[in-house]
GROMACS .gro file of C-alpha atoms in nm:
model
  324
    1UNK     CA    1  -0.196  -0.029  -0.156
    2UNK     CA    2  -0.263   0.218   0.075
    3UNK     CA    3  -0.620   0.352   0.238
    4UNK     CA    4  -0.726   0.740   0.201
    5UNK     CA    5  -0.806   0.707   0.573
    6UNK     CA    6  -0.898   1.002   0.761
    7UNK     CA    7  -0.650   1.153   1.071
    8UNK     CA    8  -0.821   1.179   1.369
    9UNK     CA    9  -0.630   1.312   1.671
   10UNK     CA   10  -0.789   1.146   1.992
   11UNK     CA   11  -0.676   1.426   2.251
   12UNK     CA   12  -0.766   1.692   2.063
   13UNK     CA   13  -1.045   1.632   1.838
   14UNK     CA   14  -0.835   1.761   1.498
   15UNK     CA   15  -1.001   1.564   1.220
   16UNK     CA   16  -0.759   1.563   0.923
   17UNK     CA   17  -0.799   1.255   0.701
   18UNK     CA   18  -0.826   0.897   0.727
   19UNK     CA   19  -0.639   0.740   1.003
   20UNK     CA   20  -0.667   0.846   1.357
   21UNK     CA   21  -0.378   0.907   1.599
   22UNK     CA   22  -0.380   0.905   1.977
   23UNK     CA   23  -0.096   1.152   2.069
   24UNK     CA   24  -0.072   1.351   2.356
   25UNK     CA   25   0.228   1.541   2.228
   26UNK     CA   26   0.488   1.573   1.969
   27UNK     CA   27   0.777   1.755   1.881
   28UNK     CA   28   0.724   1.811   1.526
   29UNK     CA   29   0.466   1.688   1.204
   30UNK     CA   30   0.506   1.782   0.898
   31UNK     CA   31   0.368   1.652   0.513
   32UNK     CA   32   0.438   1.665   0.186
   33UNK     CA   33   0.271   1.555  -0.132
   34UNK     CA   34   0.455   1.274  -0.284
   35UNK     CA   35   0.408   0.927  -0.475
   36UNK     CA   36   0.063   1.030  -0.540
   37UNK     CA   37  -0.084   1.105  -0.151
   38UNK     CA   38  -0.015   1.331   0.164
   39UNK     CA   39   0.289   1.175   0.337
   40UNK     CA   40   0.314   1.253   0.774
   41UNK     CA   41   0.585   1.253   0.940
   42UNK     CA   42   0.551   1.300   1.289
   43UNK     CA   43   0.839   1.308   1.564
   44UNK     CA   44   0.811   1.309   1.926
   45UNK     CA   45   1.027   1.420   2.194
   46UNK     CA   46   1.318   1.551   2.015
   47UNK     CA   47   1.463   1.905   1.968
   48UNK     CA   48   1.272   2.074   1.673
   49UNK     CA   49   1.594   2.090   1.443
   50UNK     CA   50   1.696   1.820   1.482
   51UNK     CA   51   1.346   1.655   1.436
   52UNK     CA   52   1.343   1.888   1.127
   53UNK     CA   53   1.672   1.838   0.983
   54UNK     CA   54   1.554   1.429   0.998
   55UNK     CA   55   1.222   1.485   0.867
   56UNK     CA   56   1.390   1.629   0.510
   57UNK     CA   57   1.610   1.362   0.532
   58UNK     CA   58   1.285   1.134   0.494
   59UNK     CA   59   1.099   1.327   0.289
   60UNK     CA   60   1.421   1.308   0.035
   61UNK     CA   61   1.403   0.931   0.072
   62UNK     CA   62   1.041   0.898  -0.065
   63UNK     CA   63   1.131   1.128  -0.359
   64UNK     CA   64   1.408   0.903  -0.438
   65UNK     CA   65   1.245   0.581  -0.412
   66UNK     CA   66   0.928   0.789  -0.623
   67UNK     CA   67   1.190   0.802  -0.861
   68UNK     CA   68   1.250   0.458  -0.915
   69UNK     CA   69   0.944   0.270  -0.886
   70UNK     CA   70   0.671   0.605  -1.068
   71UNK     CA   71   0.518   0.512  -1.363
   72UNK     CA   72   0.426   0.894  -1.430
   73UNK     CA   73   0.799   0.982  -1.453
   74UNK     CA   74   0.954   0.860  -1.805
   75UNK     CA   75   1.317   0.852  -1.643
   76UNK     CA   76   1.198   0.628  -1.360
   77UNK     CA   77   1.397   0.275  -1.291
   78UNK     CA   78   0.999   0.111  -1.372
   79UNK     CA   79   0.956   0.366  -1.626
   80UNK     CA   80   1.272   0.203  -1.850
   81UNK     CA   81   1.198  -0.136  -1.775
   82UNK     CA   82   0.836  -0.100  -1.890
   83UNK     CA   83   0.994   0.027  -2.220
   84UNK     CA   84   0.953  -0.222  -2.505
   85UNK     CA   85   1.283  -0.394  -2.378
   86UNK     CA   86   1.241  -0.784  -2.339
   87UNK     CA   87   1.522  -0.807  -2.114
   88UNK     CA   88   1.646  -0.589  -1.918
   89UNK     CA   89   1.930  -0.515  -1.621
   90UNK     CA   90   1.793  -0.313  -1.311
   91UNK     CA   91   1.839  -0.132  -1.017
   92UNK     CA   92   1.900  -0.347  -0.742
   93UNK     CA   93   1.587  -0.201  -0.544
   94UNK     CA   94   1.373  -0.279  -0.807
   95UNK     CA   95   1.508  -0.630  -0.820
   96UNK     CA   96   1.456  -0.677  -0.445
   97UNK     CA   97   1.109  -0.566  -0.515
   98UNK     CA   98   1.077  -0.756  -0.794
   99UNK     CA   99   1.180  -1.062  -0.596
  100UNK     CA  100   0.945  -0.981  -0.317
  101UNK     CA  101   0.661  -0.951  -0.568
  102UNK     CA  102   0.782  -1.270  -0.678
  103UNK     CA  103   0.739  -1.413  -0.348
  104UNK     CA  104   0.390  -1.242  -0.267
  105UNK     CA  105   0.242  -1.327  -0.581
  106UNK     CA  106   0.297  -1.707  -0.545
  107UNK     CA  107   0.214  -1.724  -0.166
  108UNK     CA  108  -0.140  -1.521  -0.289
  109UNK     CA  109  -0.193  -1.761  -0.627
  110UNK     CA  110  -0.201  -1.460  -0.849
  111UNK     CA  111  -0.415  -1.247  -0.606
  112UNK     CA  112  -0.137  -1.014  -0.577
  113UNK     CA  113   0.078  -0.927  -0.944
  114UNK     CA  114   0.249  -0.636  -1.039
  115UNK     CA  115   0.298  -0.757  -1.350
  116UNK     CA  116  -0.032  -0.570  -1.451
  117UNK     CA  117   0.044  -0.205  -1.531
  118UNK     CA  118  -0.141  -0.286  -1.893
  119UNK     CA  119  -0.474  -0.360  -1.732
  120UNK     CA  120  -0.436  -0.043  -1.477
  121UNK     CA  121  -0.348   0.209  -1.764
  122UNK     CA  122  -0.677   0.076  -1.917
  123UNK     CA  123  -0.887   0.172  -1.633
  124UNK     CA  124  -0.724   0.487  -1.588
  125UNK     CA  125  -0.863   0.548  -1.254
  126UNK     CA  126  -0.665   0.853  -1.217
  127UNK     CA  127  -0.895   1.067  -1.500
  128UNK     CA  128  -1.119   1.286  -1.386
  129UNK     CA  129  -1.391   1.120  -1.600
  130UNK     CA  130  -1.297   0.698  -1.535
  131UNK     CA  131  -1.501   0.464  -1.740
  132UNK     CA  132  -1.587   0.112  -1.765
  133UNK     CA  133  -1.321  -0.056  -2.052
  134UNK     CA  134  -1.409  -0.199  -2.344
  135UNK     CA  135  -1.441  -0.555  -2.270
  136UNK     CA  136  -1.202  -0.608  -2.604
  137UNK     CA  137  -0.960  -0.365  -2.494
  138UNK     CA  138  -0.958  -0.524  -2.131
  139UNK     CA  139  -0.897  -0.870  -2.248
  140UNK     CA  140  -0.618  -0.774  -2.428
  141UNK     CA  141  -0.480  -0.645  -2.145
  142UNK     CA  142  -0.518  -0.914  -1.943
  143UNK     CA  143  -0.354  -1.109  -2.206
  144UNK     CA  144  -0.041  -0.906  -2.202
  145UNK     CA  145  -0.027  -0.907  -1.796
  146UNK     CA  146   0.106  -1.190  -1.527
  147UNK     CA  147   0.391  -1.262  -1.340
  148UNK     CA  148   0.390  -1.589  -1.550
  149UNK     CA  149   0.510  -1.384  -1.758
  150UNK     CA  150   0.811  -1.239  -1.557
  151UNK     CA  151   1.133  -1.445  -1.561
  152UNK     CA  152   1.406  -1.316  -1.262
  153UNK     CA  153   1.736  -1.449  -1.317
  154UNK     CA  154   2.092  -1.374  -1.113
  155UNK     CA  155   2.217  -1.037  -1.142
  156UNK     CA  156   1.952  -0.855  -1.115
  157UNK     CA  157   1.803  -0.939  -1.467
  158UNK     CA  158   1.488  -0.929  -1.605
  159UNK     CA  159   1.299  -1.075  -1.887
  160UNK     CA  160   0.970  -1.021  -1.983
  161UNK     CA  161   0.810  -1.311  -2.207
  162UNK     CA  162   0.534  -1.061  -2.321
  163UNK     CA  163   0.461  -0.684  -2.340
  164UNK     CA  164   0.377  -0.702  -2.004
  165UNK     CA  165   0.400  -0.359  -1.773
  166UNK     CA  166   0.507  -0.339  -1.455
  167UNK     CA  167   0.293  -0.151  -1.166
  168UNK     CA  168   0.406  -0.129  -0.801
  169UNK     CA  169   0.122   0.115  -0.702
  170UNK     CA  170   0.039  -0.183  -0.388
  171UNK     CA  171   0.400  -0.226  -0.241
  172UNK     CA  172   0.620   0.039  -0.353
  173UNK     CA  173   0.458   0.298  -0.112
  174UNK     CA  174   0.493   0.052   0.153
  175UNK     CA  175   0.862   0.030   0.058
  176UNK     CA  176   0.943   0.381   0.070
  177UNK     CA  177   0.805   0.404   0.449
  178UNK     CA  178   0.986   0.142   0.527
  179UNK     CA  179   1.346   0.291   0.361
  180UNK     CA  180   1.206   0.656   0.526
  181UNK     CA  181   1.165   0.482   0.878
  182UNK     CA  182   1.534   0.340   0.842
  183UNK     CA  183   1.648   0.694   0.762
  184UNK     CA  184   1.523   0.821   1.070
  185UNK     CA  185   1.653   0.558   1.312
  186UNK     CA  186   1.997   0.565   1.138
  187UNK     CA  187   1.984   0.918   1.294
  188UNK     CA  188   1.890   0.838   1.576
  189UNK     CA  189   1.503   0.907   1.594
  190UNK     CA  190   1.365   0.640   1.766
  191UNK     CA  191   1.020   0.762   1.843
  192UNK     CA  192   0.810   0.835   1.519
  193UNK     CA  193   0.544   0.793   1.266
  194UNK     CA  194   0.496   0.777   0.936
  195UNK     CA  195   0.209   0.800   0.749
  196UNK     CA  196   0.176   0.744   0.344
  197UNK     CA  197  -0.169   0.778   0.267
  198UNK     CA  198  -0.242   0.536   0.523
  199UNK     CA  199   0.033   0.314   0.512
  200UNK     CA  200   0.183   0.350   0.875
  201UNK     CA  201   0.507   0.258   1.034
  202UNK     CA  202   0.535   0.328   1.407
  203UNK     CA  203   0.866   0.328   1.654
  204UNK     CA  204   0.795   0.405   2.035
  205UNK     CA  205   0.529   0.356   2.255
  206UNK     CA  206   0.167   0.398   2.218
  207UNK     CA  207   0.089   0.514   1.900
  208UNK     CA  208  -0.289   0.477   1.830
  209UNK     CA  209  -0.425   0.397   1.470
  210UNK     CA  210  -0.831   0.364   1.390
  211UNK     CA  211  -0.920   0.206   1.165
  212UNK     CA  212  -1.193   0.377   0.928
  213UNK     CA  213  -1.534   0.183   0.874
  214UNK     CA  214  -1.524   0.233   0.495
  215UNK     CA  215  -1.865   0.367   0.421
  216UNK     CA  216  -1.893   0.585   0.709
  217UNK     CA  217  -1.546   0.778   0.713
  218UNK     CA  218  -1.647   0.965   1.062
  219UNK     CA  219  -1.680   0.612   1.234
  220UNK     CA  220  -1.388   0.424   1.340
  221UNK     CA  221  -1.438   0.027   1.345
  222UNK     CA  222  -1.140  -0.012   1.572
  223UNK     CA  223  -0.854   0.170   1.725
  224UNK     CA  224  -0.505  -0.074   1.721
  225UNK     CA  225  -0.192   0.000   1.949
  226UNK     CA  226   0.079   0.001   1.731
  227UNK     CA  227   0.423  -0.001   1.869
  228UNK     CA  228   0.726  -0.043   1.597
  229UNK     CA  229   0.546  -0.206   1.389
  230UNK     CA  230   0.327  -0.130   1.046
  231UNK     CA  231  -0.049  -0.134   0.972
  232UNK     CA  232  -0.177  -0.123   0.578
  233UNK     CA  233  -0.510  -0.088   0.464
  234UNK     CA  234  -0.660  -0.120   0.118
  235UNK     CA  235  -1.026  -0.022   0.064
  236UNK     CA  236  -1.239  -0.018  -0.219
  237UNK     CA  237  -1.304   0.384  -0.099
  238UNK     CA  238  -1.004   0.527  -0.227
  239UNK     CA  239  -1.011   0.562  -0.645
  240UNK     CA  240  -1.373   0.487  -0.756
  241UNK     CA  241  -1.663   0.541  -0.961
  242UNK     CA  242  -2.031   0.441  -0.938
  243UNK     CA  243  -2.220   0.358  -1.318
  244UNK     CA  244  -2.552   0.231  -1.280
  245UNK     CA  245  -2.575   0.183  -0.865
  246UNK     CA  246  -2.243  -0.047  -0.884
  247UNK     CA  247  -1.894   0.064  -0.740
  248UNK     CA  248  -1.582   0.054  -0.988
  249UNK     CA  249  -1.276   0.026  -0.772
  250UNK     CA  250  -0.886   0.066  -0.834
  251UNK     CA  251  -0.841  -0.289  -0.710
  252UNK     CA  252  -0.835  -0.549  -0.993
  253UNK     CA  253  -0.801  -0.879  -0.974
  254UNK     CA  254  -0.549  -0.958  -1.208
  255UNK     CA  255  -0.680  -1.281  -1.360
  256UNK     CA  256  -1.016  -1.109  -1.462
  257UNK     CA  257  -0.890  -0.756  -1.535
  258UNK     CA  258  -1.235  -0.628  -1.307
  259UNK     CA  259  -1.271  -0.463  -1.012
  260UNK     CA  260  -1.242  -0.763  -0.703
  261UNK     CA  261  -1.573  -0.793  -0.548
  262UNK     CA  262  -1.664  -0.958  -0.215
  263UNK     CA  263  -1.487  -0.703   0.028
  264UNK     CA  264  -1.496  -0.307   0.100
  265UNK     CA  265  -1.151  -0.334   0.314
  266UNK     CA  266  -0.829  -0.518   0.435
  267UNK     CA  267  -0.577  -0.466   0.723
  268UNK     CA  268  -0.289  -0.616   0.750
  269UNK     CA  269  -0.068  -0.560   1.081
  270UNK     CA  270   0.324  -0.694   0.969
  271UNK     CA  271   0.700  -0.586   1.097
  272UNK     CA  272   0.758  -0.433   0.731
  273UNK     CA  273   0.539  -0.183   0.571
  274UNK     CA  274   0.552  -0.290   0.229
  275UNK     CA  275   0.513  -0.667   0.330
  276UNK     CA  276   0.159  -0.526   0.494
  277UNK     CA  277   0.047  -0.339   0.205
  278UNK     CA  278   0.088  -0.587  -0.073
  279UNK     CA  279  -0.105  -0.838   0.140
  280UNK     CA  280  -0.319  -0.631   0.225
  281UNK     CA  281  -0.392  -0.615  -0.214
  282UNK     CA  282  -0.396  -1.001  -0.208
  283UNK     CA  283  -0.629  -1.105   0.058
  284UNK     CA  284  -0.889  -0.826  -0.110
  285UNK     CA  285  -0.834  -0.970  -0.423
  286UNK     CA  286  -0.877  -1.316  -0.285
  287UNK     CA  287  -1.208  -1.300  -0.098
  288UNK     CA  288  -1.308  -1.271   0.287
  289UNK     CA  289  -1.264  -1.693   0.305
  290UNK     CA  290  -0.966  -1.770   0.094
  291UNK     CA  291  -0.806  -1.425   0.221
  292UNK     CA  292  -0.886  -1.533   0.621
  293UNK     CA  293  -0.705  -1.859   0.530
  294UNK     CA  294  -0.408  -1.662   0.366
  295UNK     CA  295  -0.367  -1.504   0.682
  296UNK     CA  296  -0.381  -1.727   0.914
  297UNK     CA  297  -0.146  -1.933   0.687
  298UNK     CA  298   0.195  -1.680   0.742
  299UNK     CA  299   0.269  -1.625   1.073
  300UNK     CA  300   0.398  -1.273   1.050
  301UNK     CA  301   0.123  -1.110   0.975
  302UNK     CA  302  -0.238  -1.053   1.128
  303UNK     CA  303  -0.549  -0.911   0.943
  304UNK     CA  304  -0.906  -0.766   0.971
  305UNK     CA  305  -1.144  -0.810   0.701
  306UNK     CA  306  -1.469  -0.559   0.642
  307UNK     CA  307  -1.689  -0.791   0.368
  308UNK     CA  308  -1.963  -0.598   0.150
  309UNK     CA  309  -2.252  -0.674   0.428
  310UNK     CA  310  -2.052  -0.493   0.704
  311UNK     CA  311  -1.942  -0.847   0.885
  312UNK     CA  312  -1.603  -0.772   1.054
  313UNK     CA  313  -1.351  -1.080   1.022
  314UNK     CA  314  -1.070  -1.097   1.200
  315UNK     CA  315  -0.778  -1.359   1.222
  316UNK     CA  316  -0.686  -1.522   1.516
  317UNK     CA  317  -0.421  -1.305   1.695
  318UNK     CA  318  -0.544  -0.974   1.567
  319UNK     CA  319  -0.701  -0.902   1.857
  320UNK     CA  320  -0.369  -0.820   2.021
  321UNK     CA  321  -0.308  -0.524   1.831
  322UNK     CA  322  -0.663  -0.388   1.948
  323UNK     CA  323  -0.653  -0.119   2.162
  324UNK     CA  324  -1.025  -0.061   2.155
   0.00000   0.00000   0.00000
């Protein structure tokens, strides 16, 4: 699940948003609005039309994999399966998914589960007037939600053993960076970012990414050197509400149907994009000590962990990513 990071641009002060990026020149950035958040695409020394030409090529990439995996769109791949179906034949990007979520949601125990689109369409973060659920309503949910629930058999079929719904609003973004980056180098850009509402892949040298502290957005807790690779953060700052002095945040854990507590962010440093942002869901839902020892348990991955009392917690071979 990606971070509403801010954009800071080292050289030449340009605050834009939530993640902060040392360049000292490019040959083209552009955005767009899609899947929900501001996507960047930024290319560096290339002729502008070609760096343009590649950039729509991207940009058409995340439409079509927003048009698999939305939940807003009723002629969506996730859209159908969600339908009252039990079983179900699908797309064989959604099945990879579905495997990966598979995957994910074991290694995490449960932290991480997309089977859970019931209990997010409860909390309806994305009304302009969120409330707390009724607890009855909520446990219902939860009832009909979990990849226990979820059966994957060969050719790309699907059964669902309840009237569970799917949501893959902490991996599909991930995803489509990932299939955008492979668009790029398939044309032979080879020195880029992307940025998804703070889900970044990098390829070329000495792209800069701060981190945002998540209470104080101006204030950057680190600054990592990314160099083709990916960076995901999730933070409990990007769809909220306060009630009462107490922070209501878009990341559930799926076992209680609440908000996870324990933690204001996670980032996860991984090859793929999508691999980083679903972990990145699981260790937040898991706590600072159970997520550190997730971590530290797959070697493919590094993390940094911001708890609620500010203490930053980082695994062991983060600090090679750190560029200040």
């Amino acid at each position: 699940m990606g971070s509403l990071v801010f954009v800071l641009f080292l050289t030449t002060g340009y605050f834009l948003g939530s993640m902060d990026f040392g360049l000292k020149d490019y040959s083209v950035k552009r955005e767009r609005i899609i899947m929900g958040t501001v996507v960047e695409i930024l290319i560096r020394n290339m002729p502008q039309d070609v760096a343009h030409n590649a950039i729509n090529k991207a940009f058409a990439e995340f439409e079509r994999i927003d048009n698999l995996f939305s939940t807003y769109k009723k002629e969506s791949g996730v859209s159908e399966l969600n339908s009252d179906l039990e079983k179900a034949t699908v797309d064989s990007e959604i099945y990879f998914i579905l495997k990966t979520c598979d995957e994910i949601t074991k290694s995490t125990n449960g932290a991480f589960d997309a089977a859970t689109g019931n209990i997010v369409d409860v909390w309806n973060f994305s009304s302009t007037q969120p409330q707390i659920p009724d607890s009855k309503i909520l446990s219902e949910a939860v009832d009909n939600s979990g990849w226990i629930n979820v059966e994957l058999s060969d050719s790309n079929y699907v059964i669902k053993k309840k009237r569970i719904r799917f949501n893959f609003g902490a991996i599909a973004k991930g995803y489509a960076v990932d299939k955008a980056a492979f668009v790029l180098v398939n044309l032979g850009i080879n020195d880029f970012l992307i940025n998804a509402g703070g889900e970044i892949k990098t390829s070329g040298k000495n792209w800069k990414v701060g981190i945002q502290h998540p209470r104080r957005p101006t204030e950057l807790i680190k600054s990592l050197l990314i160099e083709d690779y990916s960076v995901a953060t999730s933070g409990d700052y990007e769809q909220y509400f306060e009630l009462t002095g107490k922070r209501y945040h878009h990341i559930l854990n799926p076992k209680t149907g609440y908000p996870a507590r324990d933690i204001q962010s996670v980032t996860i440093v991984a090859k793929d994009n999508f691999v980083a942002d679903a972990y990145a869901t699981g260790v937040f839902v898991l706590g600072k000590d159970k997520g550190l020892a997730l971590i530290e348990s797959i070697e493919s991955i590094e993390g940094m962990i911001i708890t609620e009392s500010d203490e930053i917690i980082k695994s062991s071979g983060f600090n090679k990513y750190v560029w200040r």
